[in-house]
């Protein structure tokens, strides 16, 4: 049964799932959600009226939310790289770090992007200041958490690293990680060197002009 992923290469949450697919060389069909493709947008809306992506279709089942898609892949299409540990306490650590990156890195990062897309009179400077403060706190906490760690939840590359890679990639573009947070910057570099994420970053390169704050000339 073919897996079909509704996604866009430049989207951070889509990259999160692409990393998981690439880690295990899982075959799938990429259903591109190009902004001008009304048919693809209608298909997405029929599957998930909230219209957030990625969305995975696996036979008769629609799987929504990047973390749940990765859990689904682990359960139904496992490969050599186990992204959620079997041991239940270790799995909790992975899921906690996955929530950390989504809620406290990706969410404030998206605030910068969405705010910059608004008309000047609709901007939310207070919300952006809150997002900046949240990112700064998240970087500081993560810098301590990553001391002595290679990957987010300890020894093995996991779901948490799938979340971390695009989250830190784009967050650093919107609100650069201070050099004082050397562990976070080194972790971001390790993620960029991981072949699954390097591939996702390369595939997204042509879309960099879409970054509304202006993509920096690096990475
Ligand atoms: N909680 C969702 C977030 C997905 C999300 O925010 N996706 C963005 C793309 S990175 C999106 O759908 N943007 C389109 C929109 O907000 O209309 C997940 O984990 O999959």
mmCIF file of N, CA, C and O in Angstrom, residues 18-95:
data_model
loop_
_atom_site.group_PDB
_atom_site.id
_atom_site.type_symbol
_atom_site.label_atom_id
_atom_site.label_comp_id
_atom_site.label_asym_id
_atom_site.label_seq_id
_atom_site.Cartn_x
_atom_site.Cartn_y
_atom_site.Cartn_z
ATOM 1 N N UNK A 18 9.528 14.252 6.822
ATOM 2 C CA UNK A 18 10.447 13.799 5.759
ATOM 3 C C UNK A 18 11.709 13.186 6.363
ATOM 4 O O UNK A 18 12.214 12.173 5.871
ATOM 5 N N UNK A 19 12.193 13.783 7.449
ATOM 6 C CA UNK A 19 13.389 13.227 8.110
ATOM 7 C C UNK A 19 13.108 11.777 8.518
ATOM 8 O O UNK A 19 13.924 10.876 8.266
ATOM 9 N N UNK A 20 11.947 11.553 9.124
ATOM 10 C CA UNK A 20 11.602 10.189 9.580
ATOM 11 C C UNK A 20 11.529 9.233 8.386
ATOM 12 O O UNK A 20 12.024 8.092 8.449
ATOM 13 N N UNK A 21 10.922 9.678 7.299
ATOM 14 C CA UNK A 21 10.808 8.824 6.103
ATOM 15 C C UNK A 21 12.192 8.531 5.517
ATOM 16 O O UNK A 21 12.497 7.396 5.140
ATOM 17 N N UNK A 22 13.041 9.571 5.454
ATOM 18 C CA UNK A 22 14.378 9.389 4.873
ATOM 19 C C UNK A 22 15.260 8.534 5.779
ATOM 20 O O UNK A 22 16.101 7.771 5.291
ATOM 21 N N UNK A 23 15.096 8.670 7.100
ATOM 22 C CA UNK A 23 15.912 7.858 8.024
ATOM 23 C C UNK A 23 15.773 6.375 7.704
ATOM 24 O O UNK A 23 16.724 5.616 7.804
ATOM 25 N N UNK A 24 14.549 5.973 7.364
ATOM 26 C CA UNK A 24 14.293 4.544 7.150
ATOM 27 C C UNK A 24 14.070 4.186 5.690
ATOM 28 O O UNK A 24 13.624 3.076 5.396
ATOM 29 N N UNK A 25 14.379 5.138 4.808
ATOM 30 C CA UNK A 25 14.215 4.867 3.375
ATOM 31 C C UNK A 25 12.814 4.352 3.063
ATOM 32 O O UNK A 25 12.636 3.460 2.221
ATOM 33 N N UNK A 26 11.832 4.918 3.708
ATOM 34 C CA UNK A 26 10.443 4.455 3.541
ATOM 35 C C UNK A 26 9.880 5.017 2.231
ATOM 36 O O UNK A 26 9.876 6.242 2.046
ATOM 37 N N UNK A 27 9.403 4.150 1.330
ATOM 38 C CA UNK A 27 8.858 4.681 0.072
ATOM 39 C C UNK A 27 7.528 5.403 0.297
ATOM 40 O O UNK A 27 6.712 4.950 1.111
ATOM 41 N N UNK A 28 7.333 6.505 -0.404
ATOM 42 C CA UNK A 28 6.062 7.241 -0.281
ATOM 43 C C UNK A 28 5.887 8.120 -1.509
ATOM 44 O O UNK A 28 6.855 8.409 -2.222
ATOM 45 N N UNK A 29 4.636 8.536 -1.703
ATOM 46 C CA UNK A 29 4.336 9.481 -2.786
ATOM 47 C C UNK A 29 4.235 10.871 -2.167
ATOM 48 O O UNK A 29 3.538 11.050 -1.165
ATOM 49 N N UNK A 30 4.923 11.836 -2.772
ATOM 50 C CA UNK A 30 4.897 13.222 -2.267
ATOM 51 C C UNK A 30 3.786 13.972 -3.008
ATOM 52 O O UNK A 30 3.878 14.173 -4.210
ATOM 53 N N UNK A 31 2.723 14.337 -2.291
ATOM 54 C CA UNK A 31 1.652 15.138 -2.906
ATOM 55 C C UNK A 31 1.943 16.602 -2.569
ATOM 56 O O UNK A 31 1.709 17.058 -1.444
ATOM 57 N N UNK A 32 2.469 17.281 -3.571
ATOM 58 C CA UNK A 32 2.954 18.650 -3.376
ATOM 59 C C UNK A 32 1.798 19.624 -3.146
ATOM 60 O O UNK A 32 0.863 19.682 -3.950
ATOM 61 N N UNK A 33 1.900 20.411 -2.073
ATOM 62 C CA UNK A 33 0.897 21.437 -1.790
ATOM 63 C C UNK A 33 1.435 22.785 -2.270
ATOM 64 O O UNK A 33 1.780 23.663 -1.467
ATOM 65 N N UNK A 34 1.534 22.931 -3.569
ATOM 66 C CA UNK A 34 2.004 24.212 -4.134
ATOM 67 C C UNK A 34 0.900 25.246 -3.934
ATOM 68 O O UNK A 34 -0.284 24.921 -4.110
ATOM 69 N N UNK A 35 1.259 26.491 -3.558
ATOM 70 C CA UNK A 35 0.231 27.495 -3.255
ATOM 71 C C UNK A 35 -0.770 27.679 -4.396
ATOM 72 O O UNK A 35 -1.943 27.944 -4.151
ATOM 73 N N UNK A 36 -0.341 27.490 -5.646
ATOM 74 C CA UNK A 36 -1.234 27.749 -6.782
ATOM 75 C C UNK A 36 -2.048 26.506 -7.183
ATOM 76 O O UNK A 36 -2.886 26.588 -8.070
ATOM 77 N N UNK A 37 -1.829 25.381 -6.526
ATOM 78 C CA UNK A 37 -2.499 24.136 -6.918
ATOM 79 C C UNK A 37 -3.809 23.968 -6.138
ATOM 80 O O UNK A 37 -3.847 23.456 -5.021
ATOM 81 N N UNK A 38 -4.896 24.403 -6.775
ATOM 82 C CA UNK A 38 -6.215 24.391 -6.114
ATOM 83 C C UNK A 38 -6.694 22.965 -5.858
ATOM 84 O O UNK A 38 -7.348 22.686 -4.850
ATOM 85 N N UNK A 39 -6.385 22.057 -6.773
ATOM 86 C CA UNK A 39 -6.816 20.661 -6.637
ATOM 87 C C UNK A 39 -6.175 20.027 -5.394
ATOM 88 O O UNK A 39 -6.852 19.395 -4.575
ATOM 89 N N UNK A 40 -4.875 20.236 -5.228
ATOM 90 C CA UNK A 40 -4.180 19.669 -4.061
ATOM 91 C C UNK A 40 -4.739 20.285 -2.772
ATOM 92 O O UNK A 40 -4.941 19.577 -1.777
ATOM 93 N N UNK A 41 -5.020 21.597 -2.812
ATOM 94 C CA UNK A 41 -5.576 22.261 -1.628
ATOM 95 C C UNK A 41 -6.953 21.692 -1.283
ATOM 96 O O UNK A 41 -7.277 21.492 -0.099
ATOM 97 N N UNK A 42 -7.750 21.400 -2.315
ATOM 98 C CA UNK A 42 -9.088 20.842 -2.075
ATOM 99 C C UNK A 42 -8.982 19.434 -1.490
ATOM 100 O O UNK A 42 -9.743 19.059 -0.588
ATOM 101 N N UNK A 43 -8.027 18.664 -1.977
ATOM 102 C CA UNK A 43 -7.820 17.315 -1.429
ATOM 103 C C UNK A 43 -7.433 17.401 0.045
ATOM 104 O O UNK A 43 -7.937 16.644 0.881
ATOM 105 N N UNK A 44 -6.537 18.354 0.348
ATOM 106 C CA UNK A 44 -6.110 18.514 1.742
ATOM 107 C C UNK A 44 -7.303 18.887 2.621
ATOM 108 O O UNK A 44 -7.509 18.305 3.697
ATOM 109 N N UNK A 45 -8.120 19.832 2.139
ATOM 110 C CA UNK A 45 -9.250 20.298 2.947
ATOM 111 C C UNK A 45 -10.263 19.182 3.177
ATOM 112 O O UNK A 45 -10.868 19.100 4.255
ATOM 113 N N UNK A 46 -10.429 18.315 2.166
ATOM 114 C CA UNK A 46 -11.370 17.189 2.324
ATOM 115 C C UNK A 46 -10.855 16.222 3.390
ATOM 116 O O UNK A 46 -11.623 15.633 4.147
ATOM 117 N N UNK A 47 -9.542 16.088 3.454
ATOM 118 C CA UNK A 47 -8.961 15.160 4.438
ATOM 119 C C UNK A 47 -8.939 15.774 5.834
ATOM 120 O O UNK A 47 -9.101 15.091 6.839
ATOM 121 N N UNK A 48 -8.692 17.093 5.890
ATOM 122 C CA UNK A 48 -8.441 17.749 7.181
ATOM 123 C C UNK A 48 -8.859 19.216 7.053
ATOM 124 O O UNK A 48 -8.073 20.052 6.585
ATOM 125 N N UNK A 49 -10.101 19.517 7.443
ATOM 126 C CA UNK A 49 -10.618 20.881 7.245
ATOM 127 C C UNK A 49 -9.796 21.955 7.952
ATOM 128 O O UNK A 49 -9.851 23.119 7.581
ATOM 129 N N UNK A 50 -9.015 21.573 8.944
ATOM 130 C CA UNK A 50 -8.133 22.545 9.620
ATOM 131 C C UNK A 50 -7.045 23.038 8.653
ATOM 132 O O UNK A 50 -6.477 24.116 8.818
ATOM 133 N N UNK A 51 -6.757 22.217 7.626
ATOM 134 C CA UNK A 51 -5.847 22.559 6.507
ATOM 135 C C UNK A 51 -4.391 22.790 6.925
ATOM 136 O O UNK A 51 -3.651 23.495 6.235
ATOM 137 N N UNK A 52 -4.017 22.242 8.080
ATOM 138 C CA UNK A 52 -2.584 22.278 8.420
ATOM 139 C C UNK A 52 -1.944 21.031 7.820
ATOM 140 O O UNK A 52 -2.589 19.977 7.706
ATOM 141 N N UNK A 53 -0.712 21.132 7.461
ATOM 142 C CA UNK A 53 -0.019 19.986 6.904
ATOM 143 C C UNK A 53 1.329 19.836 7.597
ATOM 144 O O UNK A 53 1.803 20.786 8.224
ATOM 145 N N UNK A 54 1.916 18.617 7.555
ATOM 146 C CA UNK A 54 1.654 17.479 6.670
ATOM 147 C C UNK A 54 0.433 16.652 7.098
ATOM 148 O O UNK A 54 0.049 16.651 8.258
ATOM 149 N N UNK A 55 -0.095 15.917 6.101
ATOM 150 C CA UNK A 55 -1.111 14.888 6.321
ATOM 151 C C UNK A 55 -0.640 13.656 5.565
ATOM 152 O O UNK A 55 -0.192 13.761 4.414
ATOM 153 N N UNK A 56 -0.747 12.507 6.209
ATOM 154 C CA UNK A 56 -0.345 11.247 5.569
ATOM 155 C C UNK A 56 -1.586 10.408 5.313
ATOM 156 O O UNK A 56 -2.444 10.287 6.194
ATOM 157 N N UNK A 57 -1.684 9.848 4.112
ATOM 158 C CA UNK A 57 -2.745 8.879 3.824
ATOM 159 C C UNK A 57 -2.082 7.524 3.658
ATOM 160 O O UNK A 57 -1.167 7.356 2.842
ATOM 161 N N UNK A 58 -2.536 6.600 4.482
ATOM 162 C CA UNK A 58 -1.988 5.233 4.459
ATOM 163 C C UNK A 58 -3.150 4.294 4.205
ATOM 164 O O UNK A 58 -3.892 3.935 5.129
ATOM 165 N N UNK A 59 -3.330 3.913 2.934
ATOM 166 C CA UNK A 59 -4.502 3.105 2.580
ATOM 167 C C UNK A 59 -5.755 3.897 2.912
ATOM 168 O O UNK A 59 -5.924 5.030 2.477
ATOM 169 N N UNK A 60 -6.610 3.325 3.755
ATOM 170 C CA UNK A 60 -7.861 3.999 4.096
ATOM 171 C C UNK A 60 -7.740 4.914 5.298
ATOM 172 O O UNK A 60 -8.737 5.465 5.751
ATOM 173 N N UNK A 61 -6.559 5.083 5.817
ATOM 174 C CA UNK A 61 -6.401 5.850 7.057
ATOM 175 C C UNK A 61 -5.707 7.187 6.807
ATOM 176 O O UNK A 61 -4.680 7.237 6.124
ATOM 177 N N UNK A 62 -6.281 8.237 7.381
ATOM 178 C CA UNK A 62 -5.663 9.560 7.291
ATOM 179 C C UNK A 62 -4.990 9.854 8.627
ATOM 180 O O UNK A 62 -5.630 9.753 9.675
ATOM 181 N N UNK A 63 -3.724 10.204 8.569
ATOM 182 C CA UNK A 63 -2.963 10.425 9.794
ATOM 183 C C UNK A 63 -2.504 11.888 9.806
ATOM 184 O O UNK A 63 -1.915 12.368 8.833
ATOM 185 N N UNK A 64 -2.804 12.563 10.915
ATOM 186 C CA UNK A 64 -2.616 14.018 11.006
ATOM 187 C C UNK A 64 -1.739 14.362 12.205
ATOM 188 O O UNK A 64 -1.799 13.651 13.224
ATOM 189 N N UNK A 65 -0.981 15.446 12.081
ATOM 190 C CA UNK A 65 -0.029 15.936 13.077
ATOM 191 C C UNK A 65 1.294 15.194 12.900
ATOM 192 O O UNK A 65 1.352 13.952 12.957
ATOM 193 N N UNK A 66 2.355 15.981 12.715
ATOM 194 C CA UNK A 66 3.668 15.419 12.379
ATOM 195 C C UNK A 66 4.117 14.342 13.382
ATOM 196 O O UNK A 66 4.593 13.272 12.988
ATOM 197 N N UNK A 67 3.948 14.620 14.668
ATOM 198 C CA UNK A 67 4.403 13.628 15.672
ATOM 199 C C UNK A 67 3.625 12.322 15.542
ATOM 200 O O UNK A 67 4.197 11.230 15.672
ATOM 201 N N UNK A 68 2.315 12.449 15.290
ATOM 202 C CA UNK A 68 1.472 11.241 15.193
ATOM 203 C C UNK A 68 1.826 10.477 13.918
ATOM 204 O O UNK A 68 1.822 9.232 13.900
ATOM 205 N N UNK A 69 2.148 11.200 12.862
ATOM 206 C CA UNK A 69 2.558 10.535 11.612
ATOM 207 C C UNK A 69 3.831 9.719 11.869
ATOM 208 O O UNK A 69 3.946 8.567 11.442
ATOM 209 N N UNK A 70 4.774 10.299 12.589
ATOM 210 C CA UNK A 70 6.030 9.579 12.858
ATOM 211 C C UNK A 70 5.760 8.371 13.761
ATOM 212 O O UNK A 70 6.303 7.274 13.540
ATOM 213 N N UNK A 71 4.886 8.536 14.733
ATOM 214 C CA UNK A 71 4.512 7.381 15.584
ATOM 215 C C UNK A 71 3.837 6.306 14.726
ATOM 216 O O UNK A 71 4.080 5.112 14.898
ATOM 217 N N UNK A 72 2.985 6.726 13.798
ATOM 218 C CA UNK A 72 2.294 5.792 12.898
ATOM 219 C C UNK A 72 3.317 5.032 12.041
ATOM 220 O O UNK A 72 3.199 3.813 11.863
ATOM 221 N N UNK A 73 4.295 5.754 11.528
ATOM 222 C CA UNK A 73 5.328 5.100 10.699
ATOM 223 C C UNK A 73 6.076 4.057 11.530
ATOM 224 O O UNK A 73 6.345 2.944 11.056
ATOM 225 N N UNK A 74 6.399 4.438 12.769
ATOM 226 C CA UNK A 74 7.116 3.504 13.652
ATOM 227 C C UNK A 74 6.303 2.229 13.882
ATOM 228 O O UNK A 74 6.826 1.119 13.871
ATOM 229 N N UNK A 75 4.983 2.425 14.036
ATOM 230 C CA UNK A 75 4.090 1.295 14.349
ATOM 231 C C UNK A 75 3.824 0.419 13.132
ATOM 232 O O UNK A 75 3.848 -0.810 13.222
ATOM 233 N N UNK A 76 3.579 1.038 11.989
ATOM 234 C CA UNK A 76 3.088 0.284 10.830
ATOM 235 C C UNK A 76 4.104 0.126 9.704
ATOM 236 O O UNK A 76 3.894 -0.714 8.826
ATOM 237 N N UNK A 77 5.148 0.941 9.694
ATOM 238 C CA UNK A 77 6.161 0.845 8.628
ATOM 239 C C UNK A 77 7.549 0.978 9.252
ATOM 240 O O UNK A 77 8.320 1.867 8.866
ATOM 241 N N UNK A 78 7.870 0.134 10.222
ATOM 242 C CA UNK A 78 9.150 0.299 10.916
ATOM 243 C C UNK A 78 10.328 -0.001 10.009
ATOM 244 O O UNK A 78 10.197 -0.775 9.049
ATOM 245 N N UNK A 79 11.446 0.633 10.307
ATOM 246 C CA UNK A 79 12.686 0.390 9.564
ATOM 247 C C UNK A 79 13.803 0.189 10.564
ATOM 248 O O UNK A 79 13.553 0.091 11.776
ATOM 249 N N UNK A 80 15.040 0.178 10.086
ATOM 250 C CA UNK A 80 16.165 -0.063 10.988
ATOM 251 C C UNK A 80 16.357 1.037 12.048
ATOM 252 O O UNK A 80 16.887 0.766 13.120
ATOM 253 N N UNK A 81 15.941 2.271 11.755
ATOM 254 C CA UNK A 81 16.120 3.356 12.724
ATOM 255 C C UNK A 81 14.823 3.503 13.537
ATOM 256 O O UNK A 81 13.787 3.926 13.010
ATOM 257 N N UNK A 82 14.905 3.156 14.803
ATOM 258 C CA UNK A 82 13.734 3.218 15.675
ATOM 259 C C UNK A 82 13.622 4.638 16.235
ATOM 260 O O UNK A 82 14.484 5.077 16.995
ATOM 261 N N UNK A 83 12.569 5.360 15.885
ATOM 262 C CA UNK A 83 12.488 6.775 16.250
ATOM 263 C C UNK A 83 11.739 7.016 17.563
ATOM 264 O O UNK A 83 11.815 8.103 18.135
ATOM 265 N N UNK A 84 10.997 6.004 18.030
ATOM 266 C CA UNK A 84 10.371 6.064 19.363
ATOM 267 C C UNK A 84 10.800 4.794 20.086
ATOM 268 O O UNK A 84 10.501 3.695 19.623
ATOM 269 N N UNK A 85 11.520 4.948 21.217
ATOM 270 C CA UNK A 85 12.054 3.749 21.874
ATOM 271 C C UNK A 85 10.952 2.817 22.358
ATOM 272 O O UNK A 85 9.854 3.260 22.690
ATOM 273 N N UNK A 86 11.290 1.543 22.407
ATOM 274 C CA UNK A 86 10.328 0.551 22.875
ATOM 275 C C UNK A 86 10.108 0.705 24.389
ATOM 276 O O UNK A 86 8.985 0.586 24.869
ATOM 277 N N UNK A 87 11.183 0.977 25.088
ATOM 278 C CA UNK A 87 11.107 1.100 26.555
ATOM 279 C C UNK A 87 10.255 2.332 26.891
ATOM 280 O O UNK A 87 10.501 3.429 26.387
ATOM 281 N N UNK A 88 9.245 2.152 27.743
ATOM 282 C CA UNK A 88 8.207 3.171 27.863
ATOM 283 C C UNK A 88 8.683 4.458 28.534
ATOM 284 O O UNK A 88 8.234 5.555 28.172
ATOM 285 N N UNK A 89 9.574 4.335 29.508
ATOM 286 C CA UNK A 89 10.091 5.564 30.130
ATOM 287 C C UNK A 89 10.978 6.337 29.163
ATOM 288 O O UNK A 89 10.914 7.577 29.104
ATOM 289 N N UNK A 90 11.787 5.607 28.402
ATOM 290 C CA UNK A 90 12.637 6.263 27.402
ATOM 291 C C UNK A 90 11.751 6.937 26.351
ATOM 292 O O UNK A 90 12.054 8.048 25.867
ATOM 293 N N UNK A 91 10.625 6.301 26.011
ATOM 294 C CA UNK A 91 9.698 6.888 25.032
ATOM 295 C C UNK A 91 9.104 8.188 25.579
ATOM 296 O O UNK A 91 8.904 9.152 24.826
ATOM 297 N N UNK A 92 8.849 8.242 26.886
ATOM 298 C CA UNK A 92 8.330 9.489 27.478
ATOM 299 C C UNK A 92 9.340 10.619 27.337
ATOM 300 O O UNK A 92 8.968 11.759 27.042
ATOM 301 N N UNK A 93 10.622 10.315 27.549
ATOM 302 C CA UNK A 93 11.662 11.346 27.393
ATOM 303 C C UNK A 93 11.668 11.891 25.964
ATOM 304 O O UNK A 93 11.790 13.103 25.737
ATOM 305 N N UNK A 94 11.547 10.978 25.003
ATOM 306 C CA UNK A 94 11.542 11.385 23.590
ATOM 307 C C UNK A 94 10.314 12.247 23.299
ATOM 308 O O UNK A 94 10.413 13.308 22.667
ATOM 309 N N UNK A 95 9.159 11.807 23.800
ATOM 310 C CA UNK A 95 7.925 12.567 23.513
ATOM 311 C C UNK A 95 7.960 13.939 24.196
ATOM 312 O O UNK A 95 7.462 14.927 23.651
#
